[in-house]
PDB file of C-alpha atoms in Angstrom:
ATOM      1  CA  MET A   5     258.284  57.909 177.307  1.00 96.00           C
ATOM      2  CA  ILE A   6     255.148  59.652 175.739  1.00 98.00           C
ATOM      3  CA  LEU A   7     252.248  60.045 178.189  1.00 98.00           C
ATOM      4  CA  GLY A   8     248.695  59.844 176.779  1.00 98.00           C
ATOM      5  CA  ILE A   9     246.382  62.037 178.919  1.00 98.00           C
ATOM      6  CA  LEU A  10     242.745  61.053 178.573  1.00 98.00           C
ATOM      7  CA  GLY A  11     240.238  63.532 179.484  1.00 97.00           C
ATOM      8  CA  SER A  12     237.121  61.558 179.039  1.00 96.00           C
ATOM      9  CA  ALA A  13     235.169  59.572 181.557  1.00 92.00           C
ATOM     10  CA  TYR A  14     233.281  57.471 179.134  1.00 92.00           C
ATOM     11  CA  ALA A  15     234.670  53.940 178.667  1.00 88.00           C
ATOM     12  CA  ASP A  16     233.835  53.894 174.931  1.00 86.00           C
ATOM     13  CA  SER A  17     234.487  57.517 173.922  1.00 90.00           C
ATOM     14  CA  VAL A  18     235.691  58.539 170.569  1.00 90.00           C
ATOM     15  CA  SER A  19     238.578  60.572 172.379  1.00 94.00           C
ATOM     16  CA  ARG A  20     239.703  57.273 173.924  1.00 94.00           C
ATOM     17  CA  ARG A  21     239.522  55.427 170.631  1.00 91.00           C
ATOM     18  CA  VAL A  22     241.484  58.050 168.812  1.00 93.00           C
ATOM     19  CA  LEU A  23     244.130  58.304 171.547  1.00 96.00           C
ATOM     20  CA  GLU A  24     244.533  54.497 171.221  1.00 94.00           C
ATOM     21  CA  LEU A  25     245.440  55.064 167.455  1.00 93.00           C
ATOM     22  CA  ALA A  26     248.064  57.439 168.691  1.00 96.00           C
ATOM     23  CA  ALA A  27     249.469  54.948 171.242  1.00 97.00           C
ATOM     24  CA  GLN A  28     249.635  52.212 168.594  1.00 94.00           C
ATOM     25  CA  ARG A  29     251.716  54.478 166.287  1.00 96.00           C
ATOM     26  CA  ILE A  30     253.889  55.596 169.080  1.00 98.00           C
ATOM     27  CA  ARG A  31     254.689  52.144 170.185  1.00 98.00           C
ATOM     28  CA  ALA A  32     255.217  51.006 166.479  1.00 97.00           C
ATOM     29  CA  ALA A  33     257.848  53.733 166.199  1.00 97.00           C
ATOM     30  CA  GLY A  34     259.685  52.196 169.156  1.00 97.00           C
ATOM     31  CA  ALA A  35     258.861  54.812 171.759  1.00 97.00           C
ATOM     32  CA  ALA A  36     257.470  53.993 175.287  1.00 98.00           C
ATOM     33  CA  TYR A  37     253.889  54.918 175.832  1.00 98.00           C
ATOM     34  CA  GLU A  38     251.827  55.137 179.056  1.00 98.00           C
ATOM     35  CA  LEU A  39     248.180  56.041 179.428  1.00 98.00           C
ATOM     36  CA  LEU A  40     247.074  58.402 182.125  1.00 97.00           C
ATOM     37  CA  ASP A  41     243.273  57.931 182.427  1.00 97.00           C
ATOM     38  CA  LEU A  42     242.030  60.880 184.521  1.00 96.00           C
ATOM     39  CA  SER A  43     238.706  59.335 185.159  1.00 95.00           C
ATOM     40  CA  VAL A  44     240.319  56.280 186.784  1.00 93.00           C
ATOM     41  CA  GLU A  45     243.475  57.635 188.311  1.00 89.00           C
ATOM     42  CA  PHE A  46     242.376  61.229 189.278  1.00 86.00           C
ATOM     43  CA  PRO A  47     238.436  61.112 189.509  1.00 79.00           C
ATOM     44  CA  GLY A  48     238.173  63.563 192.408  1.00 76.00           C
ATOM     45  CA  ARG A  49     238.516  67.310 192.457  1.00 75.00           C
ATOM     46  CA  HIS A  50     242.015  68.477 193.073  1.00 73.00           C
ATOM     47  CA  ARG A  51     242.312  70.436 196.449  1.00 76.00           C
ATOM     48  CA  ILE A  52     243.196  74.020 195.686  1.00 82.00           C
ATOM     49  CA  GLU A  53     245.178  74.146 198.970  1.00 84.00           C
ATOM     50  CA  ASP A  54     247.399  71.366 197.584  1.00 82.00           C
ATOM     51  CA  TYR A  55     248.672  73.643 194.674  1.00 87.00           C
ATOM     52  CA  ASP A  56     251.713  75.470 196.289  1.00 91.00           C
ATOM     53  CA  ASP A  57     252.948  72.440 198.417  1.00 93.00           C
ATOM     54  CA  PRO A  58     251.124  69.193 197.534  1.00 94.00           C
ATOM     55  CA  PRO A  59     251.281  66.449 200.087  1.00 92.00           C
ATOM     56  CA  PRO A  60     253.348  63.566 198.689  1.00 92.00           C
ATOM     57  CA  TYR A  61     250.301  61.186 198.066  1.00 88.00           C
ATOM     58  CA  SER A  62     247.914  63.798 196.914  1.00 88.00           C
ATOM     59  CA  GLN A  63     246.320  63.781 193.209  1.00 88.00           C
ATOM     60  CA  THR A  64     248.216  66.917 192.662  1.00 91.00           C
ATOM     61  CA  ALA A  65     251.691  65.456 193.524  1.00 93.00           C
ATOM     62  CA  ALA A  66     250.817  62.246 191.579  1.00 93.00           C
ATOM     63  CA  ILE A  67     249.785  63.947 188.400  1.00 93.00           C
ATOM     64  CA  ARG A  68     252.714  66.339 188.495  1.00 95.00           C
ATOM     65  CA  ALA A  69     255.238  63.328 188.847  1.00 96.00           C
ATOM     66  CA  ARG A  70     253.574  61.390 186.011  1.00 96.00           C
ATOM     67  CA  ILE A  71     253.960  64.410 183.716  1.00 96.00           C
ATOM     68  CA  ALA A  72     257.469  65.233 184.996  1.00 96.00           C
ATOM     69  CA  GLY A  73     258.504  61.709 183.955  1.00 96.00           C
ATOM     70  CA  ALA A  74     257.439  62.117 180.351  1.00 97.00           C
ATOM     71  CA  SER A  75     259.413  63.293 177.398  1.00 96.00           C
ATOM     72  CA  GLY A  76     256.105  64.258 175.489  1.00 97.00           C
ATOM     73  CA  ALA A  77     252.469  64.044 175.878  1.00 98.00           C
ATOM     74  CA  VAL A  78     249.234  63.495 173.706  1.00 98.00           C
ATOM     75  CA  ILE A  79     246.218  64.966 175.277  1.00 98.00           C
ATOM     76  CA  ALA A  80     242.866  63.762 174.155  1.00 98.00           C
ATOM     77  CA  THR A  81     239.447  65.118 175.294  1.00 98.00           C
ATOM     78  CA  PRO A  82     235.718  65.129 174.352  1.00 96.00           C
ATOM     79  CA  VAL A  83     234.184  68.399 173.321  1.00 95.00           C
ATOM     80  CA  TYR A  84     231.549  69.899 175.618  1.00 93.00           C
ATOM     81  CA  HIS A  85     230.030  73.060 174.493  1.00 90.00           C
ATOM     82  CA  GLY A  86     232.817  73.943 172.193  1.00 89.00           C
ATOM     83  CA  SER A  87     235.558  73.321 174.631  1.00 94.00           C
ATOM     84  CA  TYR A  88     237.698  70.657 176.375  1.00 96.00           C
ATOM     85  CA  SER A  89     236.384  68.560 179.287  1.00 96.00           C
ATOM     86  CA  GLY A  90     236.034  69.631 182.947  1.00 94.00           C
ATOM     87  CA  LEU A  91     237.971  66.547 183.971  1.00 94.00           C
ATOM     88  CA  LEU A  92     240.943  67.727 181.801  1.00 96.00           C
ATOM     89  CA  LYS A  93     240.674  71.284 182.974  1.00 95.00           C
ATOM     90  CA  ASN A  94     240.662  70.265 186.713  1.00 91.00           C
ATOM     91  CA  ALA A  95     243.831  68.268 186.019  1.00 93.00           C
ATOM     92  CA  LEU A  96     245.694  70.956 184.036  1.00 94.00           C
ATOM     93  CA  ASP A  97     244.780  73.616 186.658  1.00 91.00           C
ATOM     94  CA  HIS A  98     246.880  71.776 189.190  1.00 90.00           C
ATOM     95  CA  LEU A  99     250.077  71.585 187.097  1.00 94.00           C
ATOM     96  CA  THR A 100     252.785  74.131 187.510  1.00 95.00           C
ATOM     97  CA  GLY A 101     253.373  76.891 185.010  1.00 95.00           C
ATOM     98  CA  ASP A 102     256.383  74.912 183.530  1.00 97.00           C
ATOM     99  CA  ALA A 103     254.912  71.402 183.722  1.00 97.00           C
ATOM    100  CA  LEU A 104     255.249  70.872 180.005  1.00 97.00           C
ATOM    101  CA  ALA A 105     258.442  72.968 179.415  1.00 96.00           C
ATOM    102  CA  ASP A 106     260.303  72.016 176.242  1.00 93.00           C
ATOM    103  CA  ARG A 107     258.092  68.868 175.760  1.00 96.00           C
ATOM    104  CA  PRO A 108     256.066  68.179 172.446  1.00 97.00           C
ATOM    105  CA  VAL A 109     252.356  67.733 172.913  1.00 98.00           C
ATOM    106  CA  GLY A 110     249.896  66.280 170.477  1.00 98.00           C
ATOM    107  CA  LEU A 111     246.342  67.285 170.693  1.00 98.00           C
ATOM    108  CA  ILE A 112     243.191  65.219 170.054  1.00 97.00           C
ATOM    109  CA  ALA A 113     239.586  66.279 170.412  1.00 96.00           C
ATOM    110  CA  ALA A 114     236.381  64.415 169.586  1.00 94.00           C
ATOM    111  CA  GLY A 115     233.156  66.336 169.043  1.00 90.00           C
ATOM    112  CA  GLY A 116     229.919  66.182 167.175  1.00 79.00           C
ATOM    113  CA  GLY A 117     231.761  67.720 164.293  1.00 65.00           C
ATOM    114  CA  PRO A 118     235.185  68.804 163.164  1.00 59.00           C
ATOM    115  CA  ARG A 119     234.631  72.626 163.832  1.00 67.00           C
ATOM    116  CA  GLY A 120     233.870  72.070 167.623  1.00 76.00           C
ATOM    117  CA  ALA A 121     236.738  69.643 167.953  1.00 90.00           C
ATOM    118  CA  GLY A 122     239.083  72.060 166.164  1.00 90.00           C
ATOM    119  CA  THR A 123     238.113  74.755 168.395  1.00 92.00           C
ATOM    120  CA  ALA A 124     238.868  72.744 171.592  1.00 94.00           C
ATOM    121  CA  CYS A 125     242.253  71.829 170.140  1.00 95.00           C
ATOM    122  CA  ASP A 126     243.062  75.481 169.601  1.00 95.00           C
ATOM    123  CA  GLN A 127     242.055  76.206 173.326  1.00 96.00           C
ATOM    124  CA  MET A 128     244.366  73.339 174.485  1.00 97.00           C
ATOM    125  CA  ARG A 129     247.188  74.781 172.304  1.00 97.00           C
ATOM    126  CA  SER A 130     247.035  77.988 174.236  1.00 97.00           C
ATOM    127  CA  VAL A 131     247.228  76.134 177.468  1.00 97.00           C
ATOM    128  CA  VAL A 132     250.097  73.820 176.359  1.00 98.00           C
ATOM    129  CA  ARG A 133     252.029  77.136 175.421  1.00 97.00           C
ATOM    130  CA  ALA A 134     251.184  78.699 178.768  1.00 97.00           C
ATOM    131  CA  MET A 135     252.762  75.677 180.347  1.00 97.00           C
ATOM    132  CA  GLY A 136     255.937  75.852 178.334  1.00 97.00           C
ATOM    133  CA  GLY A 137     255.121  73.081 175.995  1.00 97.00           C
ATOM    134  CA  TRP A 138     255.315  72.880 172.299  1.00 96.00           C
ATOM    135  CA  ALA A 139     251.916  71.803 170.754  1.00 97.00           C
ATOM    136  CA  VAL A 140     252.705  69.966 167.481  1.00 97.00           C
ATOM    137  CA  PRO A 141     251.287  71.810 164.394  1.00 97.00           C
ATOM    138  CA  THR A 142     249.043  68.951 163.392  1.00 96.00           C
ATOM    139  CA  HIS A 143     246.059  68.209 165.661  1.00 96.00           C
ATOM    140  CA  VAL A 144     243.546  65.529 165.279  1.00 94.00           C
ATOM    141  CA  ALA A 145     239.751  66.734 165.363  1.00 92.00           C
ATOM    142  CA  SER A 146     237.423  63.771 165.250  1.00 90.00           C
ATOM    143  CA  ALA A 147     233.846  62.591 165.428  1.00 86.00           C
ATOM    144  CA  ARG A 148     232.027  59.421 166.064  1.00 82.00           C
ATOM    145  CA  GLY A 149     231.521  59.139 162.357  1.00 81.00           C
ATOM    146  CA  ASP A 150     235.106  58.601 161.724  1.00 82.00           C
ATOM    147  CA  PHE A 151     234.569  55.026 163.184  1.00 77.00           C
ATOM    148  CA  THR A 152     231.384  54.288 161.186  1.00 72.00           C
ATOM    149  CA  PRO A 153     231.559  50.818 159.546  1.00 73.00           C
ATOM    150  CA  GLY A 154     232.009  51.206 155.797  1.00 50.00           C
ATOM    151  CA  ARG A 155     233.422  54.746 156.018  1.00 50.00           C
ATOM    152  CA  PRO A 156     237.023  54.982 155.287  1.00 41.00           C
ATOM    153  CA  LEU A 157     239.231  56.004 158.049  1.00 75.00           C
ATOM    154  CA  GLU A 158     242.063  57.171 155.686  1.00 81.00           C
ATOM    155  CA  GLU A 159     241.804  60.852 156.562  1.00 84.00           C
ATOM    156  CA  LEU A 160     241.933  60.188 160.344  1.00 88.00           C
ATOM    157  CA  HIS A 161     244.993  57.837 159.787  1.00 89.00           C
ATOM    158  CA  ILE A 162     246.898  60.551 157.709  1.00 92.00           C
ATOM    159  CA  ARG A 163     246.333  63.101 160.375  1.00 92.00           C
ATOM    160  CA  MET A 164     247.351  60.783 163.165  1.00 94.00           C
ATOM    161  CA  ASP A 165     250.424  59.752 161.298  1.00 96.00           C
ATOM    162  CA  ARG A 166     251.389  63.388 160.926  1.00 96.00           C
ATOM    163  CA  LEU A 167     250.630  64.142 164.517  1.00 97.00           C
ATOM    164  CA  VAL A 168     252.842  61.270 165.848  1.00 97.00           C
ATOM    165  CA  ASP A 169     255.689  62.051 163.330  1.00 97.00           C
ATOM    166  CA  GLU A 170     255.842  65.576 164.539  1.00 97.00           C
ATOM    167  CA  LEU A 171     255.548  64.560 168.207  1.00 97.00           C
ATOM    168  CA  LEU A 172     258.414  62.073 167.860  1.00 97.00           C
ATOM    169  CA  SER A 173     260.567  64.289 165.570  1.00 95.00           C
ATOM    170  CA  PHE A 174     260.394  67.085 168.108  1.00 89.00           C
ATOM    171  CA  ARG A 175     261.280  64.816 170.956  1.00 76.00           C
ATOM    172  CA  SER A 176     264.270  63.335 168.917  1.00 71.00           C
ATOM    173  CA  ALA A 177     265.449  66.829 167.929  1.00 71.00           C
ATOM    174  CA  ARG A 178     265.316  68.041 171.523  1.00 63.00           C
ATOM    175  CA  ARG A 179     267.537  65.238 172.561  1.00 58.00           C
ATOM    176  CA  ALA A 180     270.172  65.753 169.835  1.00 48.00           C
ATOM    177  CA  PRO A 181     273.699  66.890 171.036  1.00 50.00           C
ATOM    178  CA  ALA A 182     273.989  70.706 170.618  1.00 50.00           C
ATOM    179  CA  HIS A 183     276.875  70.487 167.977  1.00 50.00           C
ATOM    180  CA  LEU A 184     274.421  68.671 165.653  1.00 48.00           C
ATOM    181  CA  VAL A 185     271.619  71.134 165.878  1.00 46.00           C
ATOM    182  CA  SER A 186     271.975  73.992 163.386  1.00 49.00           C
ATOM    183  CA  HIS A 187     270.855  77.356 164.506  1.00 46.00           C
TER     184      HIS A 187
END
């Protein structure tokens, strides 16, 4: 199962819309997909005292369980001041250092322009690596203009196809029997 992690609190955000494009492609490829909407499921601040030994029904325990059950993830965030959202940062800070170990992660950022969104993806790439994950090479940096009526979405679709292909390819390769994987 691929877990879509949405770091936007806005109901009609560009990051939500782009993540839904990823979800459609993941499902069309025959993979299971679930959305983890941080603004709905984990709206409060995580308690720092829960980090080492989270109570079973705490937000920290719940988010860790959701991520542990995923074979990969797609993280989507709006861009605020050149970085990813505080909502996403708060959630990521309560994961363990190996929370994404050996899992592929797709990165999506939506900002006022492609440079700010690309910078946020680069920052998330470092965080994914710090948690043992593998950020797929293609990220999707988008802006509201990608959804303007009359403007072709072709480039956005091409990048999304690449991101999902890389995500699912890594996931499949990770599951291949050892004798089939060349070294």
